[in-house]
Amino acid sequence: MDADGGRDERLVDAPVKVSAAYEGSTLDIARARELARAFLERVQSRHGLPVSERAMGMVQLVVSELMTNACKYAPGPCLLDLELVEGRIEVTVWDSEPVLPVARAAQPGRVGQHGLEIVMAVSQSFEVHREPVGKRTVAAVTLADDPGGAPAGHQP
């Protein structure tokens, strides 16, 4: 409780996180993007943290690409976690496919199959971990742009 008797909500008291389980259908990709948007709006309105339009779009893009891979290549259900961690959103997708994804070499004429390249380019960090059942893919996107105006993200 704070001095005036209200509840003192601090980010350090509990994680700011949302999770959802999906069946693995292509309809789940849009549902996951909407969950990401709603979560980021809550981070802004409820917790007062700035979320740039770039960050809003990038988080939804990362969610879309990772969920597309899970729905396309992993049989069965998948799980999406979104968590606020030190000024960035960690997007974690758990799926049942144990084979780790590999980014393909750039081919300007190739249509499709650029999702992993895109995620790696717009994320601050990207990791894939094999789990006892399947794998866990984690990408982090910074919420606010650099004060100097440069977009935050992967630095070469």
PDB file of C-alpha atoms in Angstrom:
ATOM      1  CA  MET A   1       0.000   0.000   0.000  1.00  0.00           C
ATOM      2  CA  ASP A   2       1.162   3.507  -0.665  1.00  0.00           C
ATOM      3  CA  ALA A   3       0.815   6.547   1.626  1.00  0.00           C
ATOM      4  CA  ASP A   4      -2.765   7.339   0.597  1.00  0.00           C
ATOM      5  CA  GLY A   5      -3.979   3.773   1.144  1.00  0.00           C
ATOM      6  CA  GLY A   6      -3.996   2.777  -2.538  1.00  0.00           C
ATOM      7  CA  ARG A   7      -2.221  -0.195  -3.975  1.00  0.00           C
ATOM      8  CA  ASP A   8       1.408   0.515  -4.853  1.00  0.00           C
ATOM      9  CA  GLU A   9       1.980  -1.296  -8.148  1.00  0.00           C
ATOM     10  CA  ARG A  10       5.636  -1.627  -8.977  1.00  0.00           C
ATOM     11  CA  LEU A  11       7.075  -3.556 -11.854  1.00  0.00           C
ATOM     12  CA  VAL A  12       9.627  -5.177  -9.557  1.00  0.00           C
ATOM     13  CA  ASP A  13       6.874  -6.804  -7.487  1.00  0.00           C
ATOM     14  CA  ALA A  14       5.648  -9.114 -10.224  1.00  0.00           C
ATOM     15  CA  PRO A  15       6.570  -9.816 -13.805  1.00  0.00           C
ATOM     16  CA  VAL A  16       4.629  -8.030 -16.502  1.00  0.00           C
ATOM     17  CA  LYS A  17       3.797 -10.997 -18.667  1.00  0.00           C
ATOM     18  CA  VAL A  18       1.088 -12.674 -20.699  1.00  0.00           C
ATOM     19  CA  SER A  19       0.937 -16.226 -22.020  1.00  0.00           C
ATOM     20  CA  ALA A  20      -1.382 -18.061 -24.364  1.00  0.00           C
ATOM     21  CA  ALA A  21      -1.586 -21.610 -25.680  1.00  0.00           C
ATOM     22  CA  TYR A  22      -2.600 -22.186 -29.283  1.00  0.00           C
ATOM     23  CA  GLU A  23      -3.655 -25.260 -31.247  1.00  0.00           C
ATOM     24  CA  GLY A  24      -1.175 -24.591 -34.041  1.00  0.00           C
ATOM     25  CA  SER A  25      -3.610 -23.509 -36.747  1.00  0.00           C
ATOM     26  CA  THR A  26      -2.942 -20.613 -39.119  1.00  0.00           C
ATOM     27  CA  LEU A  27      -5.782 -18.662 -37.436  1.00  0.00           C
ATOM     28  CA  ASP A  28      -3.658 -18.607 -34.287  1.00  0.00           C
ATOM     29  CA  ILE A  29      -1.101 -16.325 -35.951  1.00  0.00           C
ATOM     30  CA  ALA A  30      -3.563 -13.406 -36.090  1.00  0.00           C
ATOM     31  CA  ARG A  31      -4.756 -14.169 -32.546  1.00  0.00           C
ATOM     32  CA  ALA A  32      -1.162 -14.056 -31.308  1.00  0.00           C
ATOM     33  CA  ARG A  33      -0.536 -10.703 -33.043  1.00  0.00           C
ATOM     34  CA  GLU A  34      -3.662  -9.284 -31.401  1.00  0.00           C
ATOM     35  CA  LEU A  35      -2.521 -10.575 -28.010  1.00  0.00           C
ATOM     36  CA  ALA A  36       0.825  -8.817 -28.544  1.00  0.00           C
ATOM     37  CA  ARG A  37      -0.869  -5.533 -29.445  1.00  0.00           C
ATOM     38  CA  ALA A  38      -3.188  -5.691 -26.420  1.00  0.00           C
ATOM     39  CA  PHE A  39      -0.249  -6.544 -24.147  1.00  0.00           C
ATOM     40  CA  LEU A  40       1.789  -3.573 -25.401  1.00  0.00           C
ATOM     41  CA  GLU A  41      -1.186  -1.251 -24.997  1.00  0.00           C
ATOM     42  CA  ARG A  42      -1.476  -2.460 -21.396  1.00  0.00           C
ATOM     43  CA  VAL A  43       2.259  -1.880 -20.825  1.00  0.00           C
ATOM     44  CA  GLN A  44       1.696   1.718 -21.959  1.00  0.00           C
ATOM     45  CA  SER A  45      -1.573   2.508 -20.236  1.00  0.00           C
ATOM     46  CA  ARG A  46      -1.280   0.556 -17.023  1.00  0.00           C
ATOM     47  CA  HIS A  47       2.449   0.722 -16.381  1.00  0.00           C
ATOM     48  CA  GLY A  48       3.215   4.054 -18.039  1.00  0.00           C
ATOM     49  CA  LEU A  49       6.071   2.807 -20.194  1.00  0.00           C
ATOM     50  CA  PRO A  50       6.524   4.309 -23.646  1.00  0.00           C
ATOM     51  CA  VAL A  51       6.036   1.942 -26.572  1.00  0.00           C
ATOM     52  CA  SER A  52       7.050   3.490 -29.872  1.00  0.00           C
ATOM     53  CA  GLU A  53       5.020   2.768 -32.998  1.00  0.00           C
ATOM     54  CA  ARG A  54       8.137   1.056 -34.355  1.00  0.00           C
ATOM     55  CA  ALA A  55       8.274  -1.216 -31.323  1.00  0.00           C
ATOM     56  CA  MET A  56       4.537  -1.961 -31.580  1.00  0.00           C
ATOM     57  CA  GLY A  57       4.999  -3.033 -35.188  1.00  0.00           C
ATOM     58  CA  MET A  58       8.239  -4.933 -34.605  1.00  0.00           C
ATOM     59  CA  VAL A  59       6.856  -6.971 -31.693  1.00  0.00           C
ATOM     60  CA  GLN A  60       3.813  -7.911 -33.765  1.00  0.00           C
ATOM     61  CA  LEU A  61       6.075  -8.805 -36.709  1.00  0.00           C
ATOM     62  CA  VAL A  62       8.293 -11.016 -34.520  1.00  0.00           C
ATOM     63  CA  VAL A  63       5.245 -12.716 -32.988  1.00  0.00           C
ATOM     64  CA  SER A  64       3.791 -13.280 -36.454  1.00  0.00           C
ATOM     65  CA  GLU A  65       6.991 -14.775 -37.881  1.00  0.00           C
ATOM     66  CA  LEU A  66       7.727 -17.035 -34.902  1.00  0.00           C
ATOM     67  CA  MET A  67       4.123 -18.230 -34.686  1.00  0.00           C
ATOM     68  CA  THR A  68       4.051 -18.844 -38.449  1.00  0.00           C
ATOM     69  CA  ASN A  69       7.119 -21.071 -38.131  1.00  0.00           C
ATOM     70  CA  ALA A  70       5.608 -22.941 -35.178  1.00  0.00           C
ATOM     71  CA  CYS A  71       2.272 -23.462 -36.945  1.00  0.00           C
ATOM     72  CA  LYS A  72       3.910 -24.440 -40.241  1.00  0.00           C
ATOM     73  CA  TYR A  73       6.720 -26.734 -39.080  1.00  0.00           C
ATOM     74  CA  ALA A  74       5.780 -28.079 -35.627  1.00  0.00           C
ATOM     75  CA  PRO A  75       2.953 -30.557 -35.194  1.00  0.00           C
ATOM     76  CA  GLY A  76       0.421 -29.760 -32.509  1.00  0.00           C
ATOM     77  CA  PRO A  77       0.046 -26.956 -30.019  1.00  0.00           C
ATOM     78  CA  CYS A  78       2.409 -24.096 -29.250  1.00  0.00           C
ATOM     79  CA  LEU A  79       2.762 -21.574 -26.444  1.00  0.00           C
ATOM     80  CA  LEU A  80       3.453 -17.841 -26.678  1.00  0.00           C
ATOM     81  CA  ASP A  81       4.922 -15.828 -23.794  1.00  0.00           C
ATOM     82  CA  LEU A  82       5.354 -12.053 -23.903  1.00  0.00           C
ATOM     83  CA  GLU A  83       7.279 -10.506 -21.030  1.00  0.00           C
ATOM     84  CA  LEU A  84       8.536  -7.027 -20.233  1.00  0.00           C
ATOM     85  CA  VAL A  85      12.196  -7.314 -19.232  1.00  0.00           C
ATOM     86  CA  GLU A  86      14.321  -4.197 -18.665  1.00  0.00           C
ATOM     87  CA  GLY A  87      12.771  -1.997 -21.351  1.00  0.00           C
ATOM     88  CA  ARG A  88      12.288  -4.687 -23.949  1.00  0.00           C
ATOM     89  CA  ILE A  89       9.695  -7.312 -24.782  1.00  0.00           C
ATOM     90  CA  GLU A  90      10.867 -10.900 -24.820  1.00  0.00           C
ATOM     91  CA  VAL A  91       8.804 -12.941 -27.258  1.00  0.00           C
ATOM     92  CA  THR A  92       9.042 -16.670 -26.534  1.00  0.00           C
ATOM     93  CA  VAL A  93       7.423 -19.349 -28.645  1.00  0.00           C
ATOM     94  CA  TRP A  94       7.486 -22.961 -27.474  1.00  0.00           C
ATOM     95  CA  ASP A  95       6.654 -25.682 -29.994  1.00  0.00           C
ATOM     96  CA  SER A  96       6.952 -29.457 -30.384  1.00  0.00           C
ATOM     97  CA  GLU A  97       9.496 -29.566 -33.248  1.00  0.00           C
ATOM     98  CA  PRO A  98      12.980 -30.455 -31.927  1.00  0.00           C
ATOM     99  CA  VAL A  99      14.791 -29.375 -35.121  1.00  0.00           C
ATOM    100  CA  LEU A 100      16.362 -25.964 -34.613  1.00  0.00           C
ATOM    101  CA  PRO A 101      15.681 -23.345 -37.316  1.00  0.00           C
ATOM    102  CA  VAL A 102      18.503 -22.068 -39.491  1.00  0.00           C
ATOM    103  CA  ALA A 103      18.526 -18.736 -41.297  1.00  0.00           C
ATOM    104  CA  ARG A 104      19.008 -19.236 -45.008  1.00  0.00           C
ATOM    105  CA  ALA A 105      21.537 -17.308 -47.059  1.00  0.00           C
ATOM    106  CA  ALA A 106      20.113 -14.178 -48.648  1.00  0.00           C
ATOM    107  CA  GLN A 107      18.688 -14.749 -52.101  1.00  0.00           C
ATOM    108  CA  PRO A 108      16.990 -11.647 -53.528  1.00  0.00           C
ATOM    109  CA  GLY A 109      14.914 -13.715 -55.965  1.00  0.00           C
ATOM    110  CA  ARG A 110      13.581 -16.112 -53.330  1.00  0.00           C
ATOM    111  CA  VAL A 111       9.917 -15.670 -52.501  1.00  0.00           C
ATOM    112  CA  GLY A 112       9.101 -16.444 -48.865  1.00  0.00           C
ATOM    113  CA  GLN A 113      11.143 -18.178 -46.182  1.00  0.00           C
ATOM    114  CA  HIS A 114      12.707 -14.929 -44.950  1.00  0.00           C
ATOM    115  CA  GLY A 115      11.001 -14.970 -41.536  1.00  0.00           C
ATOM    116  CA  LEU A 116      13.983 -15.982 -39.455  1.00  0.00           C
ATOM    117  CA  GLU A 117      16.208 -13.457 -41.220  1.00  0.00           C
ATOM    118  CA  ILE A 118      13.637 -10.740 -40.484  1.00  0.00           C
ATOM    119  CA  VAL A 119      13.317 -11.687 -36.810  1.00  0.00           C
ATOM    120  CA  MET A 120      17.081 -11.677 -36.367  1.00  0.00           C
ATOM    121  CA  ALA A 121      17.394  -8.268 -38.084  1.00  0.00           C
ATOM    122  CA  VAL A 122      14.766  -6.452 -35.984  1.00  0.00           C
ATOM    123  CA  SER A 123      15.492  -8.071 -32.611  1.00  0.00           C
ATOM    124  CA  GLN A 124      18.108  -7.062 -30.063  1.00  0.00           C
ATOM    125  CA  SER A 125      18.735 -10.714 -29.347  1.00  0.00           C
ATOM    126  CA  PHE A 126      17.649 -14.063 -30.724  1.00  0.00           C
ATOM    127  CA  GLU A 127      18.075 -17.513 -29.176  1.00  0.00           C
ATOM    128  CA  VAL A 128      16.770 -21.009 -29.811  1.00  0.00           C
ATOM    129  CA  HIS A 129      16.978 -23.716 -27.150  1.00  0.00           C
ATOM    130  CA  ARG A 130      16.196 -27.385 -27.554  1.00  0.00           C
ATOM    131  CA  GLU A 131      13.835 -28.539 -24.810  1.00  0.00           C
ATOM    132  CA  PRO A 132      12.893 -32.052 -23.583  1.00  0.00           C
ATOM    133  CA  VAL A 133       9.898 -31.764 -25.913  1.00  0.00           C
ATOM    134  CA  GLY A 134      10.514 -29.513 -28.901  1.00  0.00           C
ATOM    135  CA  LYS A 135      12.204 -26.122 -28.725  1.00  0.00           C
ATOM    136  CA  ARG A 136      11.919 -22.632 -27.262  1.00  0.00           C
ATOM    137  CA  THR A 137      12.609 -19.611 -29.487  1.00  0.00           C
ATOM    138  CA  VAL A 138      13.237 -16.232 -27.809  1.00  0.00           C
ATOM    139  CA  ALA A 139      13.587 -12.824 -29.463  1.00  0.00           C
ATOM    140  CA  ALA A 140      13.807  -9.472 -27.660  1.00  0.00           C
ATOM    141  CA  VAL A 141      12.532  -6.158 -29.065  1.00  0.00           C
ATOM    142  CA  THR A 142      13.318  -2.807 -27.421  1.00  0.00           C
ATOM    143  CA  LEU A 143      10.241  -0.726 -26.567  1.00  0.00           C
ATOM    144  CA  ALA A 144      11.533   2.798 -27.118  1.00  0.00           C
ATOM    145  CA  ASP A 145      13.601   4.232 -29.924  1.00  0.00           C
ATOM    146  CA  ASP A 146      17.009   5.698 -29.185  1.00  0.00           C
ATOM    147  CA  PRO A 147      16.748   9.299 -27.883  1.00  0.00           C
ATOM    148  CA  GLY A 148      18.923  10.356 -30.820  1.00  0.00           C
ATOM    149  CA  GLY A 149      16.251   9.114 -33.195  1.00  0.00           C
ATOM    150  CA  ALA A 150      17.891   5.899 -34.354  1.00  0.00           C
ATOM    151  CA  PRO A 151      15.609   2.857 -34.210  1.00  0.00           C
ATOM    152  CA  ALA A 152      16.579   0.417 -31.507  1.00  0.00           C
ATOM    153  CA  GLY A 153      17.225  -3.145 -32.569  1.00  0.00           C
ATOM    154  CA  HIS A 154      19.957  -5.441 -33.750  1.00  0.00           C
ATOM    155  CA  GLN A 155      23.278  -3.687 -33.991  1.00  0.00           C
ATOM    156  CA  PRO A 156      25.688  -5.222 -36.559  1.00  0.00           C
TER     157      PRO A 156
END
